[in-house]
Coordinates of C-alpha atoms and ligand atoms in Angstrom, one line a residue:
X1 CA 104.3 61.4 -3.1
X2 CA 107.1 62.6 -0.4
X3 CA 109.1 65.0 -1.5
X4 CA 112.7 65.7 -0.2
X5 CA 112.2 69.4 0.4
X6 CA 109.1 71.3 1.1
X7 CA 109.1 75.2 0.1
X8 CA 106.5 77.4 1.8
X9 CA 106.4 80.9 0.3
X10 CA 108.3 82.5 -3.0
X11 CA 109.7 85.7 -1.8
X12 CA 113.9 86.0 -1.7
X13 CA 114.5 83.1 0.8
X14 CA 111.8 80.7 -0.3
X15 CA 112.8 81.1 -4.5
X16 CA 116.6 80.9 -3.7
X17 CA 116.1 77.8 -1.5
X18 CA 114.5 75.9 -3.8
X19 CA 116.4 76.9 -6.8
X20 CA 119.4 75.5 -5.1
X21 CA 117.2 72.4 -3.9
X22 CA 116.3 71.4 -7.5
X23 CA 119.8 72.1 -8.6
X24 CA 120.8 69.5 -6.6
X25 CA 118.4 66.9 -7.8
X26 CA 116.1 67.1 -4.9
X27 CA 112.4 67.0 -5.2
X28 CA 111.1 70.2 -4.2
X29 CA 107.2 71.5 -3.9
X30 CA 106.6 75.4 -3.4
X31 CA 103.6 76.3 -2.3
X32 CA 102.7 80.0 -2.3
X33 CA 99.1 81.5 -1.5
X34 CA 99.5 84.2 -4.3
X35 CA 98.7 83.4 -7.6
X36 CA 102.3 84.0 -9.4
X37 CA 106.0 84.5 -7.9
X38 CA 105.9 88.4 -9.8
X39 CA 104.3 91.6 -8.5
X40 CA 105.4 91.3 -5.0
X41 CA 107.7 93.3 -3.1
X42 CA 111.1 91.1 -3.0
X43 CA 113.4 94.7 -2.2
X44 CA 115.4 95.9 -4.4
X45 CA 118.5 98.2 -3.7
X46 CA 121.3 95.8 -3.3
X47 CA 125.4 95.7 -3.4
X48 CA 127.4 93.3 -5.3
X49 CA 127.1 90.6 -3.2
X50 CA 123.7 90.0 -4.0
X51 CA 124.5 89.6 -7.8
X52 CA 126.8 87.1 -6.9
X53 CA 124.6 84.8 -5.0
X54 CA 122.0 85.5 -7.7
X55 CA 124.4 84.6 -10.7
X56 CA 123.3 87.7 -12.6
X57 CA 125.9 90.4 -13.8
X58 CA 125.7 94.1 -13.6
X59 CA 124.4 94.8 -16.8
X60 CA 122.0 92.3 -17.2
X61 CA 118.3 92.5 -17.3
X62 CA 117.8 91.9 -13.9
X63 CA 119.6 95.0 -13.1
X64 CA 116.9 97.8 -13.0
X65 CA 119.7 100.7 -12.5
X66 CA 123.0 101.6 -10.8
X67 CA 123.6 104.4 -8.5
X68 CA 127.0 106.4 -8.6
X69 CA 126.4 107.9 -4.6
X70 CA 123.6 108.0 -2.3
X71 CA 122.6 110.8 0.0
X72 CA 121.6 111.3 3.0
X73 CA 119.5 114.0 4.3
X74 CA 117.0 115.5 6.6
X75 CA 113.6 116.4 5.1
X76 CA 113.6 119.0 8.1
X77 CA 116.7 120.9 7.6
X78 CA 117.8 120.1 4.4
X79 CA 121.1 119.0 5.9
X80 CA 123.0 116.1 4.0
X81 CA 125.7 113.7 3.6
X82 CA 126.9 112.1 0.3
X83 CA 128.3 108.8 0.1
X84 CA 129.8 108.2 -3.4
X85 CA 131.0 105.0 -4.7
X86 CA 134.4 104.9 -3.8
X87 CA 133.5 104.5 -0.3
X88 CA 130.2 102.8 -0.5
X89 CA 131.1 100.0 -3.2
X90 CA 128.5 99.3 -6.3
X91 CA 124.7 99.8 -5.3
X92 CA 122.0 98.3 -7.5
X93 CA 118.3 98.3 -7.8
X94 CA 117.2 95.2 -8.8
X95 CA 114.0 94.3 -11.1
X96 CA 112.4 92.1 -9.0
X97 CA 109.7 90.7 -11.4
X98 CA 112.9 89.5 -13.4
X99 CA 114.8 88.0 -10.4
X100 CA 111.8 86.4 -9.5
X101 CA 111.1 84.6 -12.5
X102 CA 115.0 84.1 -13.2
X103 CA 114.9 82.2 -9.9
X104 CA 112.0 80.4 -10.2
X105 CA 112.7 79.4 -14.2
X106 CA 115.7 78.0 -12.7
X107 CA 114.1 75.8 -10.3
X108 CA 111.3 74.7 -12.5
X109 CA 114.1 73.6 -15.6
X110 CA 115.8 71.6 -12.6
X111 CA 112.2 70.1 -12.0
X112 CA 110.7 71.7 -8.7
X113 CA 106.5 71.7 -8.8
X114 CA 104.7 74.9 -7.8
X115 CA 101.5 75.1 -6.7
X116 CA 99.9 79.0 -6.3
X117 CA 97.0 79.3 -4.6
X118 CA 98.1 77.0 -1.6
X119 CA 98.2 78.8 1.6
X120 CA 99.9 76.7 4.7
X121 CA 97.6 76.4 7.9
X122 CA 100.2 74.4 9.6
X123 CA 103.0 71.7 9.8
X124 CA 102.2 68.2 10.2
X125 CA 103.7 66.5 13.2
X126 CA 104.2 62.9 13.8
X127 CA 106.4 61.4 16.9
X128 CA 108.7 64.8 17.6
X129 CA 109.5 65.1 13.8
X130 CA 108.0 67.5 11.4
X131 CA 106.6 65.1 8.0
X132 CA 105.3 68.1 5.7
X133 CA 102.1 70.2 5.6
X134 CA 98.7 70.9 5.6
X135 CA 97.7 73.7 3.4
X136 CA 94.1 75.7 1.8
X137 CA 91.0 73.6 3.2
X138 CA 92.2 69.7 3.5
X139 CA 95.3 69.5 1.7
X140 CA 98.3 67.9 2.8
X141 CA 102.1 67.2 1.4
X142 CA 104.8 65.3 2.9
X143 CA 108.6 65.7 2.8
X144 CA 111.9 64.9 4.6
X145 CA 112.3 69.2 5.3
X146 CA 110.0 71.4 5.6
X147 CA 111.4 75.2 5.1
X148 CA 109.5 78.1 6.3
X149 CA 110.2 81.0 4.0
X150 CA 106.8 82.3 4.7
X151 CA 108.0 85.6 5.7
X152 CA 107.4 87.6 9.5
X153 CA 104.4 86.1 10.1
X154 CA 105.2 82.8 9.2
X155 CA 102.7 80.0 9.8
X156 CA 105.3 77.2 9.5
X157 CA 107.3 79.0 12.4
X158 CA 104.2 79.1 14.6
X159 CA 102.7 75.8 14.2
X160 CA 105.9 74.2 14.7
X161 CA 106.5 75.9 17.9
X162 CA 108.8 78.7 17.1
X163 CA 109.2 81.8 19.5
X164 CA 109.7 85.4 18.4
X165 CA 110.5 87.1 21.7
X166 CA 110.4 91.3 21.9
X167 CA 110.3 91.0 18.3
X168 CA 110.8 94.3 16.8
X169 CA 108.9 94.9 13.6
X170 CA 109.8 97.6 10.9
X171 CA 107.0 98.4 8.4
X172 CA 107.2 99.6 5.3
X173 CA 105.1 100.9 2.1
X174 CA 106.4 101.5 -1.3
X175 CA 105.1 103.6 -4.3
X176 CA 106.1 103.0 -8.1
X177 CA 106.0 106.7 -9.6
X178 CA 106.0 107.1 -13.2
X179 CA 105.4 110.3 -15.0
X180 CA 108.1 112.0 -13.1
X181 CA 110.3 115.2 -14.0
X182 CA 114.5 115.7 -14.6
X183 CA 115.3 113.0 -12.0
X184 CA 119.1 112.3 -11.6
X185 CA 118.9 108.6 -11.6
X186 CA 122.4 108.0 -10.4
X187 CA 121.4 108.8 -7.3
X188 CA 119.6 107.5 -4.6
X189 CA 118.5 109.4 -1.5
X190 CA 117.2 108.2 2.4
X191 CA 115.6 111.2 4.2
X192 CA 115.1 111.0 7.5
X193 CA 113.1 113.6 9.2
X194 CA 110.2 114.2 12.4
X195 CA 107.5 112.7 10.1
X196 CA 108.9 109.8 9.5
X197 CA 109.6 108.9 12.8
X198 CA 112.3 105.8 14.0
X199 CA 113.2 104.9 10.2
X200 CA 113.7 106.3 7.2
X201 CA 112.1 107.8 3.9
X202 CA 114.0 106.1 0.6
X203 CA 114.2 107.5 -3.0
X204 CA 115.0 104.8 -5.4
X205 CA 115.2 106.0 -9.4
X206 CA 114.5 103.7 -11.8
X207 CA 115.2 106.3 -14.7
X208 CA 115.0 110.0 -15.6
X209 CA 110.9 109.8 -15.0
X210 CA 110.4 106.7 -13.1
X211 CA 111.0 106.2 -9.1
X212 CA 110.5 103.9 -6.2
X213 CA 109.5 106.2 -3.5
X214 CA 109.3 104.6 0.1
X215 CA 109.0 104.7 3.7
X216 CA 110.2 102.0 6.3
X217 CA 109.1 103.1 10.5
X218 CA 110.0 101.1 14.0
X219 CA 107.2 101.9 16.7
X220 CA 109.1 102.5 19.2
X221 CA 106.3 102.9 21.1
X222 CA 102.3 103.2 20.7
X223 CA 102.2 106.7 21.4
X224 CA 104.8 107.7 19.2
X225 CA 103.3 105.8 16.7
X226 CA 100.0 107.7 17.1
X227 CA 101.9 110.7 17.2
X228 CA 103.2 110.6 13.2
X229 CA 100.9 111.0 10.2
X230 CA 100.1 107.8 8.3
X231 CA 103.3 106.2 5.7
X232 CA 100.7 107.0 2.5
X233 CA 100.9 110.6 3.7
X234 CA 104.4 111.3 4.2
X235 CA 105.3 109.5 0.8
X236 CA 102.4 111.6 -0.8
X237 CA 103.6 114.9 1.2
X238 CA 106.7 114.2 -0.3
X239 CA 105.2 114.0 -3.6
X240 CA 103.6 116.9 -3.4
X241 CA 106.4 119.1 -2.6
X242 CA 109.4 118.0 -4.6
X243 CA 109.1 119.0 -8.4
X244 CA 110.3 115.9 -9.7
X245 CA 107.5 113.7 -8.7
X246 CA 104.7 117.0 -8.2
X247 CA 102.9 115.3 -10.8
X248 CA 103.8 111.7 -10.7
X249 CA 101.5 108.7 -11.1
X250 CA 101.6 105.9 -8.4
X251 CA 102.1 102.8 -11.1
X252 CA 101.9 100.6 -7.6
X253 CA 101.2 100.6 -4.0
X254 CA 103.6 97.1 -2.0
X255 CA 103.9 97.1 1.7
X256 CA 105.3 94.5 3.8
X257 CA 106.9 94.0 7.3
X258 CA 110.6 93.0 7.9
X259 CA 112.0 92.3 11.6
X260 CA 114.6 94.8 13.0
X261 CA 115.6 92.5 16.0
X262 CA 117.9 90.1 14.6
X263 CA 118.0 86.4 14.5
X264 CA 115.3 84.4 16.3
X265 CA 116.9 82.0 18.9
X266 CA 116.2 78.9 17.2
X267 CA 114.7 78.3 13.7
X268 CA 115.3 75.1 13.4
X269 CA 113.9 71.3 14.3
X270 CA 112.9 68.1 13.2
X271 CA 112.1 68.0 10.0
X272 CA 111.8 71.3 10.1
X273 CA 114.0 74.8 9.6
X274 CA 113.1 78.2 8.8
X275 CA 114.5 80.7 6.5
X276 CA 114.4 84.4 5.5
X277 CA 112.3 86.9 7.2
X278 CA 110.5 84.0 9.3
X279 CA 114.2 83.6 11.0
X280 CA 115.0 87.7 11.4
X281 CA 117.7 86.7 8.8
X282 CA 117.6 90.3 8.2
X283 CA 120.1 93.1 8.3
X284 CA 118.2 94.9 11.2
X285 CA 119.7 98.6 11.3
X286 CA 118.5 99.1 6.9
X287 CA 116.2 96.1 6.8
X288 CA 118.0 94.9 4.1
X289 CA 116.4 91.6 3.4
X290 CA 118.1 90.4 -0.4
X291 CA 121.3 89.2 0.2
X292 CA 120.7 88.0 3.9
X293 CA 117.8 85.8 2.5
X294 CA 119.9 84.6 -0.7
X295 CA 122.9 83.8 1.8
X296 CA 120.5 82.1 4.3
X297 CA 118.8 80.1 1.0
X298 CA 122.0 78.6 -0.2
X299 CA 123.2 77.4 3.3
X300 CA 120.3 75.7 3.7
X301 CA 120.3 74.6 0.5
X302 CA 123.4 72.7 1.0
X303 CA 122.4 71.5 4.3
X304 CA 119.0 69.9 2.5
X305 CA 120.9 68.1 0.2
X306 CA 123.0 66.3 2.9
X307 CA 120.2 65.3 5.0
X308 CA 118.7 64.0 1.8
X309 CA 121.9 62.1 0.9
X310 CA 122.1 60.3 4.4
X311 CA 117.8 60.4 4.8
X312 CA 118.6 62.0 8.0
X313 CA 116.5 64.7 9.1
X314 CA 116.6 64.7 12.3
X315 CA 117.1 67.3 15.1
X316 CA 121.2 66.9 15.3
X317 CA 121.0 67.1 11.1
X318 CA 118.9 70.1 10.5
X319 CA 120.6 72.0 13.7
X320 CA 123.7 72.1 11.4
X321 CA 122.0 74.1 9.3
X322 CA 121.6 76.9 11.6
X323 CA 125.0 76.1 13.3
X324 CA 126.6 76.9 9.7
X325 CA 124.4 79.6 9.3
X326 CA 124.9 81.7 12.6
X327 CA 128.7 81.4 12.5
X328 CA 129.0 83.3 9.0
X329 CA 129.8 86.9 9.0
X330 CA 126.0 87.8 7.3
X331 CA 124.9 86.5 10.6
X332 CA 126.9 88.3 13.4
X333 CA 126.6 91.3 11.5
X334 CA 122.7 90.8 12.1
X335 CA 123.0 89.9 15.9
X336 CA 125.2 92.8 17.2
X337 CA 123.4 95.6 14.4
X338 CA 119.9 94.2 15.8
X339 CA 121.5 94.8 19.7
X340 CA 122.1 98.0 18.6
X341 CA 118.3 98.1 17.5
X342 CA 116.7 97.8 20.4
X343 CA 119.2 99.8 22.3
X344 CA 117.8 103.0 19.4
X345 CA 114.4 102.0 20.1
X346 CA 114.9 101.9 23.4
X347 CA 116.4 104.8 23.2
X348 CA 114.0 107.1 20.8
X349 CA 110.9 105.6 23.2
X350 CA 112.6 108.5 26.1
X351 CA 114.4 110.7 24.0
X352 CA 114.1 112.6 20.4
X353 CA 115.0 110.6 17.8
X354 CA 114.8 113.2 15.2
X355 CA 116.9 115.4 17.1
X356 CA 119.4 112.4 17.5
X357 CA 119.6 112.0 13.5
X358 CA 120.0 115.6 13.0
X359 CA 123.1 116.0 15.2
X360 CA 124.8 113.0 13.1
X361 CA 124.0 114.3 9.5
X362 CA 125.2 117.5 11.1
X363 CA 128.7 116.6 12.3
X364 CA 129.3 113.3 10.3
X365 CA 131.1 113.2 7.4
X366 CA 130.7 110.6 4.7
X367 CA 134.1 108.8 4.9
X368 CA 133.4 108.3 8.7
X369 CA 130.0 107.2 8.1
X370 CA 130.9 104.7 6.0
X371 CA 133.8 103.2 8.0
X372 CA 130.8 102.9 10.6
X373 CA 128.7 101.0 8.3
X374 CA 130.8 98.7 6.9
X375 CA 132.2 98.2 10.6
X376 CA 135.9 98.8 10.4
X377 CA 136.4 102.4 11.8
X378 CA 139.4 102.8 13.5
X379 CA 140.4 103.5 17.4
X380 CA 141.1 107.2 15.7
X381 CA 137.2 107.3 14.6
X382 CA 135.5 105.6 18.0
X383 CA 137.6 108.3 20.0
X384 CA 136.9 111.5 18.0
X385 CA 132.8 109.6 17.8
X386 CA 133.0 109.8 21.3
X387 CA 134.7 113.2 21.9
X388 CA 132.0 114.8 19.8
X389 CA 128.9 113.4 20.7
X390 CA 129.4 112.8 24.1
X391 CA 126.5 114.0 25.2
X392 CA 124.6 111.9 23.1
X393 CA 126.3 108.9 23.9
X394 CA 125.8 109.6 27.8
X395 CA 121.5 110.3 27.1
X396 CA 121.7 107.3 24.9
X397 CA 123.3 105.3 27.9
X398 CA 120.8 107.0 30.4
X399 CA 117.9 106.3 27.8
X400 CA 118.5 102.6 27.3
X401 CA 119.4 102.2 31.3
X402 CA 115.9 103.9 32.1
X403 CA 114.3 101.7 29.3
X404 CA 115.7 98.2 30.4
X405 CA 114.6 99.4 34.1
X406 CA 111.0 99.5 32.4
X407 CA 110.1 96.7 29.9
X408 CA 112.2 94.5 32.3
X409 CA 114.7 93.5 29.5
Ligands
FAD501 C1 108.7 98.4 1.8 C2 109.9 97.4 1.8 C3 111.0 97.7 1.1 C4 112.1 96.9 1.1 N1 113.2 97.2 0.4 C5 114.3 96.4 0.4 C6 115.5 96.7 -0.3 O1 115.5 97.6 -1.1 N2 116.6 95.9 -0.2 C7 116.6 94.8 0.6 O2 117.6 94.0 0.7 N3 115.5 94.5 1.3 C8 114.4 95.2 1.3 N4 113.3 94.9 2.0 C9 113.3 93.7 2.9 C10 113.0 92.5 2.0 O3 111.9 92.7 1.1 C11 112.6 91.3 2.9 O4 113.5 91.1 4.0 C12 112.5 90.0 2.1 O5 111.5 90.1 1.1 C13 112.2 88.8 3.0 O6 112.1 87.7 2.1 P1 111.4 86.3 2.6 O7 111.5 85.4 1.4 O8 111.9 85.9 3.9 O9 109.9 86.7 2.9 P2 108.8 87.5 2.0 O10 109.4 88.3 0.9 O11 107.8 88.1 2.9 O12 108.1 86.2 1.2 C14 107.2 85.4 1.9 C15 106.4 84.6 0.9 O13 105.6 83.7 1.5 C16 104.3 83.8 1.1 N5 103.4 83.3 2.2 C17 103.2 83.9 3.4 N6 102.4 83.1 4.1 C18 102.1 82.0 3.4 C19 101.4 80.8 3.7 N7 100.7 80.7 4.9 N8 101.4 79.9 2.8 C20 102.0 80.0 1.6 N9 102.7 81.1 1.3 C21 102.8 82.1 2.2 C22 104.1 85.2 0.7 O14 103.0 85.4 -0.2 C23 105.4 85.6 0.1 O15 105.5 85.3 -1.2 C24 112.1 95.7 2.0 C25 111.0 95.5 2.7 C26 109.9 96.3 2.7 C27 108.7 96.0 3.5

C-alpha cells in the first residue's frame, strides 16, 4: 500500500502532524521505535498558545497545573526576580501522557495506522525524489511525503541528505519527585547558578507534594563542560538541600536533547520534509519545543494535504511548506533568539557566564525582563539596557569578536 503521508516518530511534531493528516482524510502510517506514544518526555510548561493549537482548555485533563508567577533566581546568591502573570500571560504544565494519547486517539478515530517497534534506518530514494522508508531489519513503506519528526538526531534528516551546520545542542534531564513537603504549586522557579553552567535549573510543581525538577546545559565548550558536576548531581544536590523535596522520591528519570541554534537551512525536499526538533523548530534561548513543534505540525499539515490533492510532491511543492513555515512569526522569533545563542555561547566559552547572569538578576527588574522576552521593549528600555550594563555589552562584543576570530564563524 502507498500511503499519502509517512510519520516517523511520535513526540510533539510527529503526533500533531499526523493528527492533522488524518483529519484531512489522508492515509497516514506512524512509525515509532518505542513501544507506546506515553512515558516520554514531550515538555511540558507551556503558555496559551499551545492550548490552542492542541484544542484543549485550561481546565481540562490535559492540564497538569497552572502557575500564577515564575521566579527567577540564582542558586548562588539567592538573588531573584518574580514575573507574575500580569506580565508573563497564563503558564501551564501540561500532562503529557494525556496530550499524547489525546493526539494520537485523534489521529487513530480519523484512521492513521501506528506501528511501535519500527525504528527508521533510512529514506528510500528513487530518481531525485524521496518514495518512503525502510525501517527495523528489511522493512519498507511507501508514501507521497515522508516527514521526519524523529527528533535531533533524526535518521530521516541524515539519510536524505540534510545538514546541521555548528549545530548547538542543549541537553537536558528531568526528575518526577513525589513525596515532597509544603510546595507552593503556583509557582514555578528556573535557577540559574555556577553548577549549572550555560542553561538553567527548572522547578516545575505538579501539586503541594509532587514536582518536575530539571536541568537543561549548552557546552559551550569541552572544557567547561568537564569543568561542572554531572546534571543527576546538581538536580540531586538540589534535592538534598531544599526541604521541600529533602526527602522526595524520583517517580522517573527522562532526558532528551533539543537544539539551541535555530532553524536548519533547509528541511525540506522531494518527497521529503522535516519537522520538529529534526528542523531546530525550537525556541532556542528556553528550548521550548511544544508550541514551536505544534505550529510547525499544522503547517505542514496543511501543506500535505495540498500536495496530496494535486499528487504533487515535488521539490517546488514541498518547499512551500517551509516557505510558509519560515515567514511566520514562531519562526523569526527562532532565527534571531538562536543568533543570539551562539553569540552567548560564544560569549560564556571567554568570559563568566555565571557572573554574567548574576549582574542581570541583580539590576533587572521583572517588568523589563519581560518586555525583553516577549520582544517589544521600548527605545526607553534598550537605552537605560545599555547605560547600565555597558560594560557587559562591550566584553560581550569583545567576547563574541575574539570567538568568531577563532572557530572561523
Ligand atoms: C529535559 C527536557 C525538558 C523539556 N521541557 C520542555 C518544556 O517544558 N516545554 C517545552 O515547550 N519544551 C520542552 N522541551 C523541549 C521539547 O521536549 C522538544 O523540543 C520536543 O519534544 C521536540 O519534539 P519532536 O517531536 O520534534 O521530537 P521528540 O520529542 O524528540 O520525538 C521524536 C520521536 O521520534 C522517535 N524516533 C527517534 N528516532 C526514530 C527512528 N529512527 N525511527 C522511529 N522513531 C524514532 C522518538 O522515539 C520520539 O518519540 C524539553 C526538552 C528536554 C530535553
Amino acid at each position: 500500500m502507498v500511503y499519502d503521508v509517512i510519520v516517523a516518530g511520535t513526540g510533539p511534531a510527529g503526533l500533531m502532524t499526523a493528527q492533522q493528516t488524518s483529519k484531512f482524510g489522508l492515509k497516514t502510517l506512524v512509525l515509532e521505535k518505542r513501544a507506546a506514544v506515553t512515558d516520554s518526555l514531550m515538555g511540558e510548561l507551556v503558555t496559551d498558545k499551545a492550548l490552542k493549537f492542541l484544542r484543549v482548555r485550561p481546565d481540562s485533563e490535559y492540564i497538569g497545573n497552572k502557575f500564577t508567577s515564575i521566579v527567577g533566581e540564582s542558586l548562588d546568591t539567592g538573588s531573584n526576580i518574580v514575573v507574575d502573570r500580569t506580565l508573563l500571560g497564563n503558564s501551564y504544565l501540561l500532562d503529557e501522557d494525556r496530550c499524547q494519547e489525546l493526539m494520537r486517539d485523534r489521529a487513530l478515530s480519523d484512521g492513521a495506522e501506528f506501528r511501535y517497534g519500527a525504528r527508521v534506518k533510512s529514506v528510500v530514494i528513487e530518481g531525485k525524489s524521496v518514495v518512503g522508508v525502510k525501517y527495523n531489519e528489511d522493512q519498507e513503506a511507501r508514501a507521497g511525503l515522508t516527514v521526519g519528526a524523529d527528533g535531533s538526531f533524526s535518521r530521516v534528516s541524515e539519510t536524505a541528505g540534510f545538514t546541521h551546520p555548528k549545530w548547538l545542542l542543549s541537553y537536558g534531564y528531568r526528575f518526577k519527585l513525589t513525596n515532597c513537603k509544603d510546595v507552593d504549586p503556583n509557582v514555578a522557579y528556573f535557577f540559574v547558578g555556577k553548577d549549572v553552567g550555560l542553561g538553567y535549573l527548572w522547578l516545575y510543581p505538579r501539586s503541594e507534594s509532587e514536582v518536575n525538577l530539571g536541568i537543561g546545559r549548552v557546552p559551550s565548550s569541552k572544557e567547561n563542560w568537564k569543568k561542572l558536576p554531572p546534571m543527576q548531581d546538581v538536580l540531586r544536590k538540589y534535592m538534598k538541600t531544599h526541604s521541600e523535596t529533602q526527602n522526595a522520591k524520583i517517580a522517573a528519570v527522562n532526558g532528551g536533547v533539543v537544539p539551541c541554534a535555530g532553524i536548519i537551512p533547509k528541511f525540506t525536499d522531494a518527497g521529503v520534509a522535516l519537522c520538529g526538533n529534526s528542523a531546530g523548530q525550537v525556541s532556542s534561548i528556553v528550548g521550548g519545543g511544544v508550541t514551536t513543534c505544534f505550529h510547525a505540525g499544522q503547517v505542514l499539515a496543511r501543506h500535505a494535504k495540498r500536495m496530496a490533492d494535486s499528487n504533487d510532491f515535488s521539490k517546488r511543492s514541498v518547499e512551500k511548506y517551509e516557505k510558509e513555515y519560515r515567514k511566520s512569526k514562531l519562526a523569526s522569533n527562532i532565527t534571531n533568539t538562536g543568533k543570539g545563542m551562539w553569540a552567548v555561547s560564544k560569549y560564556a566559552m571567554f568570559n563568566d557566564p555565571i557572573a554574567a547572569a548574576e549582574i542581570v538578576l541583580g539590576q533587572l527588574d521583572a517588568e523589563t525582563l519581560n518586555e525583553l522576552i516577549q520582544g517589544h521593549a521600548s527605545v526607553a528600555t534598550y537605552m537605560t539596557l545599555i547605560t547600565d550594563f555597558l560594560p557587559m555589552v562591550s566584553k560581550i562584543g569583545l567576547g563574541y569578536m575574539r570567538a568568531i576570530a577563532v572557530s572561523g564563524l
